[in-house]
Amino acid sequence: MRKWINPYIPRLNEKPHLILRVDDPEDLEGVRESIRAKSKSYEHTICEVCSGSGGHLLELASRKPNALIVGIELRFKRIFRTAEKADEKGLTNIVLLRARAELLSDIFNIETLDEVYCNFPDPWTKKRWKKKRLVSIEFLKQLSGVLKPDGFFSHKTDSREYFESVLLELSKFKEFKVVASSNNLFESPWADESIPTEFEKLFRSKGLPIYFLRAQRNPS
């Protein structure tokens, strides 16, 4: 039986103007330099980790044409589809990076990001899996390094337990101050400004709550 090969792996090469890849550690230096060079043309640099199929990222890029929006996503199909949609919309202020989100501090230099979004990362609900969660002590340490002073981190999840664990970890960091949080985003003061993701639309259609927080990095 022939080994199945993901057809979207080679297709990423069709979008070199939008897609960068970290397949090996040796790729990091070139990726970091490419992002640094492109960011010089923009007033702000914003990152979305786990950018999925790009609904949130593309709308963010449309609303903020003076910002470079960097999406980090691991799945080949999702990142390619996002690139297709970006081309259809004529959006050029985007970089799509096929990489692990845990490499955040290897990808960006210190104090280079104005905003970081993390929408609906896998909650890994079983106890033995919780160590796999993205938003952890180590990830928050990376965030505190790459965010500019007064830059912010935005997090949405459908898991109350995950949400509460992130709030708890943030409370231990003097580098962060939680400036907004809600157990039901749709009924909060931040509902209108929120850009919905594909998951968010699904959960809202089912009447399920979305947990939301925004944490600001304190000035040094």
Tab-separated table of C-alpha atoms in Angstrom, residues 26-209:
chain	number	residue	atom	x	y	z
A	26	GLU	CA	17.886	25.787	10.635
A	27	ASP	CA	14.920	27.596	9.053
A	28	LEU	CA	14.382	29.894	12.033
A	29	GLU	CA	17.040	32.475	11.268
A	30	GLY	CA	15.803	33.046	7.721
A	31	VAL	CA	12.178	33.227	8.826
A	32	ARG	CA	13.006	35.673	11.610
A	33	GLU	CA	14.890	37.917	9.189
A	34	SER	CA	12.097	37.785	6.585
A	35	ILE	CA	9.510	38.885	9.150
A	36	ARG	CA	11.791	41.598	10.525
A	37	ALA	CA	12.413	42.985	7.036
A	38	LYS	CA	8.733	43.015	6.071
A	39	SER	CA	7.658	44.565	9.369
A	40	LYS	CA	9.711	47.672	8.567
A	41	SER	CA	6.977	48.699	6.119
A	42	TYR	CA	4.293	48.727	8.826
A	43	GLU	CA	3.560	50.712	11.966
A	44	HIS	CA	2.683	47.651	14.041
A	45	THR	CA	3.310	43.910	14.095
A	46	ILE	CA	0.596	41.567	15.345
A	47	CYS	CA	0.692	37.785	15.730
A	48	GLU	CA	-2.098	35.239	15.865
A	49	VAL	CA	-1.064	31.790	17.059
A	50	CYS	CA	-3.192	28.806	16.034
A	51	SER	CA	-4.697	30.955	13.271
A	52	GLY	CA	-6.691	28.041	11.843
A	53	SER	CA	-8.591	28.675	8.624
A	54	GLY	CA	-7.917	32.391	8.854
A	55	GLY	CA	-11.320	33.939	9.511
A	56	HIS	CA	-10.119	36.068	12.417
A	57	LEU	CA	-6.705	36.771	10.924
A	58	LEU	CA	-8.037	37.979	7.564
A	59	GLU	CA	-10.587	40.289	9.152
A	60	LEU	CA	-7.890	41.653	11.446
A	61	ALA	CA	-5.660	42.347	8.436
A	62	SER	CA	-8.541	44.093	6.685
A	63	ARG	CA	-9.281	46.300	9.705
A	64	LYS	CA	-5.621	47.131	10.351
A	65	PRO	CA	-3.923	47.865	7.015
A	66	ASN	CA	-1.038	49.640	8.776
A	67	ALA	CA	-0.126	46.490	10.705
A	68	LEU	CA	1.705	43.360	9.600
A	69	ILE	CA	-0.357	40.358	10.687
A	70	VAL	CA	1.621	37.151	11.231
A	71	GLY	CA	-0.399	33.951	11.517
A	72	ILE	CA	1.198	30.828	12.978
A	73	GLU	CA	-0.510	27.558	12.085
A	74	LEU	CA	0.722	23.967	11.910
A	75	ARG	CA	-1.838	22.348	9.610
A	76	PHE	CA	-0.970	22.484	5.934
A	77	LYS	CA	-4.504	22.695	4.538
A	78	ARG	CA	-5.563	25.474	6.885
A	79	ILE	CA	-2.561	27.629	6.143
A	80	PHE	CA	-2.913	27.136	2.385
A	81	ARG	CA	-6.630	27.966	2.453
A	82	THR	CA	-5.883	31.113	4.433
A	83	ALA	CA	-3.348	32.156	1.801
A	84	GLU	CA	-5.900	31.548	-0.955
A	85	LYS	CA	-8.459	33.746	0.803
A	86	ALA	CA	-5.864	36.463	1.401
A	87	ASP	CA	-5.091	36.570	-2.319
A	88	GLU	CA	-8.795	36.665	-3.175
A	89	LYS	CA	-9.247	39.634	-0.846
A	90	GLY	CA	-6.106	41.373	-2.073
A	91	LEU	CA	-4.574	41.446	1.407
A	92	THR	CA	-0.809	41.899	1.386
A	93	ASN	CA	-0.152	42.823	5.031
A	94	ILE	CA	-0.008	39.153	6.009
A	95	VAL	CA	2.666	36.550	6.660
A	96	LEU	CA	1.549	32.949	7.218
A	97	LEU	CA	4.017	30.820	9.073
A	98	ARG	CA	3.812	27.044	9.106
A	99	ALA	CA	5.391	26.413	12.489
A	100	ARG	CA	4.709	25.377	16.051
A	101	ALA	CA	3.360	28.167	18.252
A	102	GLU	CA	5.782	27.101	20.988
A	103	LEU	CA	8.559	28.638	18.859
A	104	LEU	CA	7.194	32.147	19.402
A	105	SER	CA	10.321	33.546	21.072
A	106	ASP	CA	12.540	31.933	18.425
A	107	ILE	CA	10.556	33.573	15.629
A	108	PHE	CA	10.261	37.119	16.988
A	109	ASN	CA	12.872	39.379	18.493
A	110	ILE	CA	12.448	40.868	21.966
A	111	GLU	CA	9.701	43.498	22.300
A	112	THR	CA	8.611	43.456	18.654
A	113	LEU	CA	4.909	42.548	18.894
A	114	ASP	CA	2.078	44.961	19.645
A	115	GLU	CA	-0.613	42.303	20.017
A	116	VAL	CA	-0.823	38.505	20.246
A	117	TYR	CA	-4.076	36.594	19.737
A	118	CYS	CA	-4.710	32.995	20.735
A	119	ASN	CA	-8.211	31.854	19.808
A	120	PHE	CA	-9.521	28.420	20.757
A	121	PRO	CA	-6.311	26.434	21.149
A	122	ASP	CA	-6.864	22.754	21.876
A	123	PRO	CA	-8.017	22.619	25.541
A	124	TRP	CA	-6.643	19.094	26.085
A	125	THR	CA	-9.393	18.422	28.613
A	126	LYS	CA	-8.196	15.072	29.973
A	127	LYS	CA	-5.961	15.414	33.020
A	128	ARG	CA	-3.080	13.439	31.519
A	129	TRP	CA	-3.098	15.711	28.454
A	130	LYS	CA	-3.066	19.090	30.191
A	131	LYS	CA	0.703	19.383	29.935
A	132	LYS	CA	0.196	19.684	26.159
A	133	ARG	CA	-1.751	22.938	26.466
A	134	LEU	CA	-0.253	25.844	24.572
A	135	VAL	CA	-1.060	28.633	27.038
A	136	SER	CA	1.157	27.621	29.921
A	137	ILE	CA	3.764	29.166	32.209
A	138	GLU	CA	6.422	28.683	29.538
A	139	PHE	CA	4.296	30.268	26.821
A	140	LEU	CA	3.496	33.277	29.020
A	141	LYS	CA	7.212	33.718	29.670
A	142	GLN	CA	7.763	33.834	25.924
A	143	LEU	CA	4.934	36.346	25.549
A	144	SER	CA	6.424	38.651	28.149
A	145	GLY	CA	9.602	38.749	26.076
A	146	VAL	CA	8.232	39.322	22.580
A	147	LEU	CA	5.444	41.775	23.473
A	148	LYS	CA	6.246	45.467	23.586
A	149	PRO	CA	5.579	47.290	26.865
A	150	ASP	CA	1.813	47.966	26.951
A	151	GLY	CA	1.285	45.349	24.226
A	152	PHE	CA	-1.496	42.879	24.889
A	153	PHE	CA	-2.400	39.216	24.724
A	154	SER	CA	-5.974	38.185	23.851
A	155	HIS	CA	-7.296	34.693	24.561
A	156	LYS	CA	-10.634	33.029	23.781
A	157	THR	CA	-11.737	29.512	24.670
A	158	ASP	CA	-14.887	27.464	25.110
A	159	SER	CA	-13.345	25.667	28.102
A	160	ARG	CA	-14.085	27.308	31.441
A	161	GLU	CA	-11.446	25.242	33.223
A	162	TYR	CA	-8.774	26.246	30.676
A	163	PHE	CA	-9.832	29.899	30.940
A	164	GLU	CA	-9.584	29.856	34.727
A	165	SER	CA	-6.187	28.155	34.614
A	166	VAL	CA	-4.847	30.865	32.283
A	167	LEU	CA	-6.187	33.599	34.578
A	168	LEU	CA	-4.469	31.888	37.503
A	169	GLU	CA	-1.132	31.689	35.698
A	170	LEU	CA	-1.364	35.330	34.618
A	171	SER	CA	-1.941	36.374	38.218
A	172	LYS	CA	1.517	34.997	39.051
A	173	PHE	CA	3.264	37.204	36.489
A	174	LYS	CA	4.134	40.744	37.505
A	175	GLU	CA	4.783	41.395	33.807
A	176	PHE	CA	1.049	41.134	32.996
A	177	LYS	CA	-2.119	42.872	34.069
A	178	VAL	CA	-5.521	41.445	33.110
A	179	VAL	CA	-7.468	44.399	31.707
A	180	ALA	CA	-10.562	42.551	30.454
A	181	SER	CA	-12.192	39.209	31.174
A	182	SER	CA	-15.607	37.655	30.729
A	183	ASN	CA	-17.310	34.314	31.300
A	184	ASN	CA	-19.621	35.103	28.383
A	185	LEU	CA	-18.091	37.253	25.670
A	186	PHE	CA	-21.395	37.669	23.813
A	187	GLU	CA	-22.947	39.451	26.797
A	188	SER	CA	-19.881	41.505	27.713
A	189	PRO	CA	-18.804	45.089	26.896
A	190	TRP	CA	-16.258	43.624	24.456
A	191	ALA	CA	-18.734	41.716	22.286
A	192	ASP	CA	-19.028	44.327	19.533
A	193	GLU	CA	-15.287	44.758	19.032
A	194	SER	CA	-14.597	41.016	18.944
A	195	ILE	CA	-13.806	39.457	15.576
A	196	PRO	CA	-15.517	36.050	15.518
A	197	THR	CA	-13.615	32.937	14.511
A	198	GLU	CA	-15.132	29.929	12.773
A	199	PHE	CA	-15.322	28.111	16.128
A	200	GLU	CA	-16.862	31.135	17.786
A	201	LYS	CA	-19.692	31.287	15.251
A	202	LEU	CA	-20.393	27.592	15.821
A	203	PHE	CA	-20.487	27.918	19.597
A	204	ARG	CA	-22.664	31.002	19.414
A	205	SER	CA	-25.171	29.205	17.181
A	206	LYS	CA	-25.467	26.574	19.919
A	207	GLY	CA	-25.899	29.161	22.663
A	208	LEU	CA	-22.631	28.191	24.355
A	209	PRO	CA	-20.551	30.758	26.267
